[in-house]
CSV table of C-alpha atoms and ligand atoms in Angstrom, one decimal:
chain,number,residue,atom,x,y,z
A,1,MET,CA,117.3,188.7,59.3
A,2,SER,CA,115.0,192.0,60.0
A,3,ALA,CA,116.0,195.7,59.6
A,4,GLY,CA,115.5,198.7,59.4
A,5,ARG,CA,117.7,202.0,58.4
A,6,TYR,CA,119.2,205.0,57.3
A,7,ALA,CA,120.2,206.9,54.1
A,8,PRO,CA,121.2,210.2,54.0
A,9,SER,CA,122.5,211.9,50.9
A,10,PRO,CA,126.3,213.1,52.2
A,11,THR,CA,126.1,216.1,50.3
A,12,GLY,CA,125.7,218.1,53.6
A,13,GLU,CA,125.7,218.0,57.2
A,14,LEU,CA,123.0,216.7,58.7
A,15,HIS,CA,120.3,218.7,60.1
A,16,LEU,CA,117.5,219.3,62.6
A,17,GLY,CA,115.2,217.6,60.7
A,18,ASN,CA,117.2,214.6,59.2
A,19,LEU,CA,118.7,213.8,63.0
A,20,ARG,CA,115.4,213.2,63.5
A,21,THR,CA,114.5,211.3,61.4
A,22,ALA,CA,117.1,208.9,62.2
A,23,VAL,CA,116.2,209.3,65.4
A,24,LEU,CA,113.3,208.1,64.7
A,25,ALA,CA,114.5,205.5,62.8
A,26,TRP,CA,117.0,203.8,65.0
A,27,LEU,CA,113.8,203.9,67.7
A,28,PHE,CA,111.1,201.7,64.7
A,29,ALA,CA,114.7,199.7,64.8
A,30,ARG,CA,115.1,198.8,67.9
A,31,SER,CA,112.0,198.9,69.4
A,32,THR,CA,110.9,195.7,67.0
A,33,GLY,CA,114.4,194.1,67.7
A,34,ARG,CA,115.5,194.6,63.8
A,35,ARG,CA,119.2,195.1,63.0
A,36,PHE,CA,120.1,199.1,62.3
A,37,LEU,CA,122.1,200.2,58.8
A,38,LEU,CA,123.4,202.6,58.1
A,39,ARG,CA,123.3,203.9,53.7
A,40,PHE,CA,124.8,207.1,52.3
A,41,GLU,CA,123.6,207.4,49.1
A,42,ASP,CA,125.9,208.4,47.5
A,43,LEU,CA,125.4,208.5,43.8
A,44,ASP,CA,125.0,211.4,42.8
A,45,ALA,CA,128.3,212.8,42.2
A,46,SER,CA,127.3,216.2,41.2
A,47,ARG,CA,125.8,216.3,45.1
A,48,VAL,CA,128.1,214.5,46.4
A,49,ARG,CA,130.7,215.9,48.7
A,50,PRO,CA,134.6,215.3,50.3
A,51,GLY,CA,133.9,214.2,54.2
A,52,TYR,CA,130.2,214.6,55.2
A,53,ALA,CA,130.3,210.8,54.8
A,54,GLU,CA,132.0,210.4,58.1
A,55,GLN,CA,130.2,214.0,60.1
A,56,GLN,CA,126.9,212.8,59.0
A,57,ALA,CA,128.4,208.8,60.7
A,58,ASP,CA,130.2,211.0,63.7
A,59,ASP,CA,127.3,213.3,64.2
A,60,LEU,CA,124.4,210.0,64.8
A,61,ALA,CA,127.5,208.5,66.8
A,62,ALA,CA,127.0,212.3,69.0
A,63,LEU,CA,123.9,211.6,68.9
A,64,GLY,CA,124.2,207.9,71.0
A,65,ILE,CA,122.2,205.7,67.7
A,66,THR,CA,124.0,202.9,67.2
A,67,PHE,CA,124.2,200.9,64.6
A,68,ASP,CA,125.1,197.0,63.2
A,69,GLY,CA,127.8,196.6,60.8
A,70,GLU,CA,130.0,198.0,58.4
A,71,PRO,CA,127.9,201.3,56.8
A,72,VAL,CA,126.9,200.3,53.1
A,73,VAL,CA,127.6,202.5,50.6
A,74,GLN,CA,125.9,202.6,46.6
A,75,SER,CA,129.1,203.8,44.7
A,76,ALA,CA,130.7,200.6,45.3
A,77,ARG,CA,127.4,198.8,44.4
A,78,GLN,CA,127.3,199.8,40.5
A,79,GLU,CA,127.6,196.1,40.0
A,80,ARG,CA,124.5,195.0,41.6
A,81,TYR,CA,122.7,197.9,40.4
A,82,ALA,CA,123.8,196.5,36.7
A,83,GLU,CA,122.6,193.4,37.0
A,84,ALA,CA,118.9,194.8,39.2
A,85,LEU,CA,118.8,196.6,35.8
A,86,ALA,CA,119.3,194.5,33.5
A,87,ALA,CA,116.5,192.5,35.0
A,88,LEU,CA,114.4,195.4,34.1
A,89,LEU,CA,114.7,196.1,30.8
A,90,PRO,CA,112.0,194.3,29.3
A,91,TYR,CA,109.9,196.4,31.8
A,92,THR,CA,111.8,200.1,31.0
A,93,PHE,CA,111.9,202.7,27.9
A,94,GLU,CA,114.7,205.3,26.7
A,95,CYS,CA,113.6,208.9,27.8
A,96,PHE,CA,116.0,211.4,25.7
A,97,CYS,CA,114.1,214.3,27.6
A,98,THR,CA,116.5,216.9,28.9
A,99,ARG,CA,115.3,218.1,32.3
A,100,ARG,CA,114.7,221.7,30.3
A,101,GLU,CA,112.0,219.8,28.0
A,102,ILE,CA,109.9,217.6,30.9
A,103,ALA,CA,109.5,220.7,32.8
A,104,GLU,CA,108.6,222.2,30.3
A,105,ALA,CA,105.4,219.8,28.9
A,106,VAL,CA,104.6,219.1,32.8
A,107,SER,CA,103.7,223.0,32.8
A,108,ALA,CA,101.1,222.9,29.9
A,109,PRO,CA,97.7,222.4,29.8
A,110,HIS,CA,97.5,218.9,30.6
A,111,GLY,CA,100.8,218.5,31.9
A,112,MET,CA,100.7,216.9,35.9
A,113,PRO,CA,103.3,218.2,37.8
A,114,GLY,CA,105.3,216.3,39.7
A,115,ARG,CA,105.1,213.2,36.9
A,116,TYR,CA,106.9,212.1,34.2
A,117,PRO,CA,105.2,213.7,30.7
A,118,GLY,CA,105.2,210.5,28.8
A,119,THR,CA,107.2,212.0,25.5
A,120,CYS,CA,109.8,209.3,24.8
A,121,ARG,CA,107.7,206.3,26.3
A,122,ASP,CA,105.5,205.3,22.4
A,123,LEU,CA,108.8,206.1,20.5
A,124,THR,CA,109.2,204.3,17.4
A,125,ASP,CA,112.8,202.5,16.9
A,126,ALA,CA,113.4,205.2,14.3
A,127,GLU,CA,112.7,208.1,16.2
A,128,ARG,CA,115.1,206.3,19.1
A,129,ALA,CA,117.5,206.1,16.9
A,130,ALA,CA,117.5,209.9,15.5
A,131,ARG,CA,117.9,210.9,19.5
A,132,ARG,CA,120.7,207.9,20.3
A,133,ARG,CA,122.5,210.6,17.7
A,134,VAL,CA,122.3,213.5,19.6
A,135,ARG,CA,121.4,212.5,23.6
A,136,GLU,CA,122.1,209.5,25.0
A,137,PRO,CA,119.1,208.1,26.8
A,138,ALA,CA,117.9,207.8,30.7
A,139,ILE,CA,116.2,204.9,31.0
A,140,ARG,CA,113.1,205.1,32.2
A,141,LEU,CA,110.4,202.6,34.2
A,142,ARG,CA,107.4,201.9,32.4
A,143,GLY,CA,105.1,202.9,34.9
A,144,GLY,CA,101.3,202.9,34.8
A,145,GLY,CA,98.4,201.5,37.0
A,146,SER,CA,98.8,202.0,41.1
A,147,GLU,CA,101.2,199.7,43.8
A,148,ALA,CA,100.3,199.6,47.5
A,149,ALA,CA,102.1,199.6,50.6
A,150,THR,CA,102.0,200.1,54.6
A,151,ASP,CA,102.2,202.4,56.0
A,152,LEU,CA,103.2,202.7,59.8
A,153,LEU,CA,101.8,206.1,60.1
A,154,HIS,CA,99.9,206.4,56.5
A,155,GLY,CA,98.2,203.3,56.9
A,156,MET,CA,97.3,202.1,53.3
A,157,ILE,CA,99.6,204.3,51.1
A,158,THR,CA,98.6,204.0,47.2
A,159,GLY,CA,99.5,205.1,44.1
A,160,GLU,CA,99.8,205.7,40.4
A,161,VAL,CA,103.3,204.6,39.1
A,162,ASP,CA,105.3,207.8,37.5
A,163,ASP,CA,107.8,206.4,35.1
A,164,VAL,CA,110.5,206.8,37.0
A,165,VAL,CA,114.8,206.8,36.7
A,166,LEU,CA,116.1,204.4,36.9
A,167,ARG,CA,119.9,205.2,34.6
A,168,ARG,CA,120.4,208.0,34.5
A,169,ASN,CA,121.6,209.9,31.0
A,170,ASP,CA,124.9,210.2,32.1
A,171,GLY,CA,124.9,206.7,32.9
A,172,GLY,CA,124.7,206.8,36.7
A,173,THR,CA,122.0,204.4,38.8
A,174,ALA,CA,119.5,207.2,40.2
A,175,TYR,CA,118.0,206.6,43.0
A,176,GLN,CA,114.7,205.0,42.4
A,177,LEU,CA,116.7,202.0,41.9
A,178,ALA,CA,119.3,201.8,44.0
A,179,VAL,CA,117.4,202.0,46.7
A,180,VAL,CA,115.1,199.2,46.2
A,181,VAL,CA,118.5,196.8,45.7
A,182,ASP,CA,120.1,198.1,48.8
A,183,ASP,CA,117.3,197.9,51.1
A,184,ALA,CA,116.7,194.0,49.9
A,185,ASP,CA,119.9,193.0,49.7
A,186,SER,CA,120.3,194.2,53.2
A,187,GLY,CA,116.9,192.0,54.5
A,188,ILE,CA,115.5,195.7,55.5
A,189,ASP,CA,111.8,195.5,55.4
A,190,GLN,CA,111.3,198.6,57.7
A,191,VAL,CA,111.4,201.8,56.5
A,192,VAL,CA,111.1,204.5,58.3
A,193,ARG,CA,112.2,207.8,56.1
A,194,GLY,CA,110.8,211.9,55.1
A,195,ASP,CA,107.2,212.3,54.2
A,196,ASP,CA,108.6,213.9,51.1
A,197,LEU,CA,109.8,210.2,49.6
A,198,LEU,CA,105.2,209.6,49.8
A,199,ASP,CA,105.1,209.9,46.6
A,200,ALA,CA,108.7,207.9,45.7
A,201,THR,CA,106.8,204.6,47.1
A,202,PRO,CA,104.2,203.5,45.0
A,203,ALA,CA,107.2,203.1,42.0
A,204,GLN,CA,109.3,201.9,44.5
A,205,ALA,CA,107.3,199.8,45.5
A,206,ARG,CA,106.7,198.4,42.3
A,207,ILE,CA,110.7,198.2,41.3
A,208,ALA,CA,109.9,195.6,44.3
A,209,ARG,CA,107.6,193.7,42.4
A,210,LEU,CA,109.3,193.5,39.0
A,211,LEU,CA,112.4,192.3,40.5
A,212,GLY,CA,110.4,189.9,43.2
A,213,VAL,CA,111.8,191.1,46.2
A,214,PRO,CA,109.3,192.4,49.4
A,215,VAL,CA,108.1,195.4,49.4
A,216,PRO,CA,109.0,196.5,52.8
A,217,SER,CA,106.6,198.3,55.8
A,218,TYR,CA,106.9,202.8,55.7
A,219,ALA,CA,106.8,204.2,58.2
A,220,HIS,CA,107.2,208.8,57.1
A,221,VAL,CA,107.4,210.9,59.3
A,222,PRO,CA,107.2,214.0,58.8
A,223,LEU,CA,110.1,217.2,58.3
A,224,ALA,CA,110.5,220.0,60.7
A,225,LEU,CA,109.5,223.4,58.5
A,226,ASN,CA,110.5,226.4,60.0
A,227,ALA,CA,108.4,229.1,60.8
A,228,ASP,CA,107.4,230.1,57.1
A,229,GLY,CA,106.1,226.3,56.7
A,230,VAL,CA,109.4,225.9,54.2
A,231,ARG,CA,111.9,222.7,55.2
A,232,LEU,CA,114.7,223.5,57.8
A,233,ALA,CA,118.2,225.0,56.3
A,234,LYS,CA,120.9,226.5,56.7
A,235,ARG,CA,119.7,229.8,56.2
A,236,ASP,CA,117.5,229.5,58.9
A,237,GLY,CA,120.4,229.6,61.7
A,238,ALA,CA,122.2,227.1,63.1
A,239,VAL,CA,120.8,224.2,62.4
A,240,THR,CA,123.2,221.1,62.5
A,241,LEU,CA,125.7,220.2,65.2
A,242,SER,CA,128.4,221.7,64.5
A,243,ALA,CA,126.6,225.1,64.4
A,244,LEU,CA,124.6,224.5,67.6
A,245,ALA,CA,127.9,223.3,69.4
A,246,ARG,CA,129.7,226.6,68.5
A,247,HIS,CA,126.1,228.1,71.0
A,248,GLY,CA,126.5,226.3,72.9
A,249,LEU,CA,124.5,223.5,72.3
A,250,GLY,CA,126.1,220.2,72.7
A,251,ALA,CA,125.1,216.9,71.3
A,252,ALA,CA,123.1,216.2,74.8
A,253,GLU,CA,120.4,219.1,74.6
A,254,VAL,CA,119.8,218.9,70.4
A,255,LEU,CA,118.7,215.3,71.5
A,256,THR,CA,116.6,216.9,74.2
A,257,MET,CA,115.5,219.6,71.6
A,258,ILE,CA,114.9,216.3,68.9
A,259,ALA,CA,113.5,213.8,72.1
A,260,VAL,CA,110.6,216.8,72.9
A,261,SER,CA,109.9,217.4,69.5
A,262,LEU,CA,108.3,214.1,70.0
A,263,ASP,CA,106.9,214.3,73.0
A,264,LEU,CA,109.0,211.3,74.0
A,265,ALA,CA,110.8,214.3,77.0
A,266,ALA,CA,110.1,217.7,79.4
A,267,PRO,CA,111.8,220.6,78.2
A,268,GLY,CA,115.5,220.8,79.1
A,269,GLU,CA,114.5,217.1,80.9
A,270,PRO,CA,119.2,214.8,79.8
A,271,VAL,CA,117.3,212.3,78.6
A,272,THR,CA,119.7,208.4,76.3
A,273,LEU,CA,117.5,206.8,73.9
A,274,ALA,CA,118.5,204.2,75.5
A,275,GLU,CA,115.9,206.1,78.0
A,276,LEU,CA,113.5,207.6,75.1
A,277,LEU,CA,113.8,204.0,73.7
A,278,THR,CA,111.8,203.1,76.6
A,279,ARG,CA,108.6,206.2,76.4
A,280,PHE,CA,108.9,205.8,72.1
A,281,ASP,CA,104.8,204.8,70.6
A,282,PRO,CA,104.9,204.7,67.3
A,283,ALA,CA,100.6,205.6,67.9
A,284,ARG,CA,101.4,208.7,69.5
A,285,LEU,CA,104.0,210.3,67.9
A,286,PRO,CA,102.9,214.3,66.5
A,287,PRO,CA,101.3,214.1,63.1
A,288,GLU,CA,102.0,217.5,61.8
A,289,PRO,CA,105.5,218.5,61.0
A,290,TRP,CA,108.1,219.8,63.7
A,291,ILE,CA,107.8,223.1,63.3
A,292,VAL,CA,111.5,224.9,65.0
A,293,THR,CA,111.7,228.4,66.1
A,294,GLY,CA,113.7,230.2,68.0
A,295,LEU,CA,117.7,228.9,66.6
A,296,PRO,CA,121.1,230.5,68.0
A,297,GLY,CA,122.6,232.3,64.6
F,301,LIG,N1,118.8,209.5,51.1
F,301,LIG,C1,117.4,209.8,50.6
F,301,LIG,C2,117.6,211.5,51.4
F,301,LIG,O1,118.9,211.8,51.8
F,301,LIG,C3,116.5,208.9,51.6
F,301,LIG,C4,116.2,208.1,51.2
F,301,LIG,C5,116.0,206.9,51.8
F,301,LIG,O2,114.9,207.3,53.0
F,301,LIG,O3,115.4,206.4,50.6
F,301,LIG,O4,116.8,212.2,51.2
């Protein structure tokens, strides 16, 4: 059965932009008769903080967002990622670069910002053996060529496939692999998420094709930005449900703010998600980022 999902990383409280993306993902799924799943992307232990998964689930529930079944938790799924990685090994290479080496190579005259510079792509066996003595390798997809996926808001997304990390050098599964395995295992065929992940899509489509699983359709939705055009963050004032509540703005008021930003309600109009569902039309979503101003705090 087809499904959509919301997949936060439990690294902090959800802010207005995250909550708006969650509302949109729910609207896209429910308006097309899909199941809707919650998944916690908690693979990066250095960023995950205890308690935030529960708080994120509570905040989503406070807005009226409903999920089918229990949340999927990535850290409990290592076996599946290991199986997928084994299947992908012929299409990978070991990478010994540090972050710093990559940053330096990328900023060199012919470097391509945001892309792996190819340093370890074609090491000889002897070079690899020597480097392994110094550092554990990460495993990267041997990208290249282009890949396409359909996006309900952006049309066809076509892009060059980067050499993304599948397994980090600390042995942890990288997001790019987990996301594809999880979406496939959960039967997710509609991915609604922030448009900061547009560039990640070609590599994820490639991974899906190599694993022989369907590529979902996407809707990359605009982010919430502050008045300077920078991604909304804590320093912009009360941006989380708990902070807004301290200023007397409850979940109902926040849902109205989000609905207004989506052109689905008039300022101050009380709404429920069920009402928003009757008004929702993907073709009429504001295509530009949500500029959030006038927050208390
Ligand atoms: N966990 C990612 C985030 O919080 C979202 C990944 C996705 O939706 O594919 O930004």
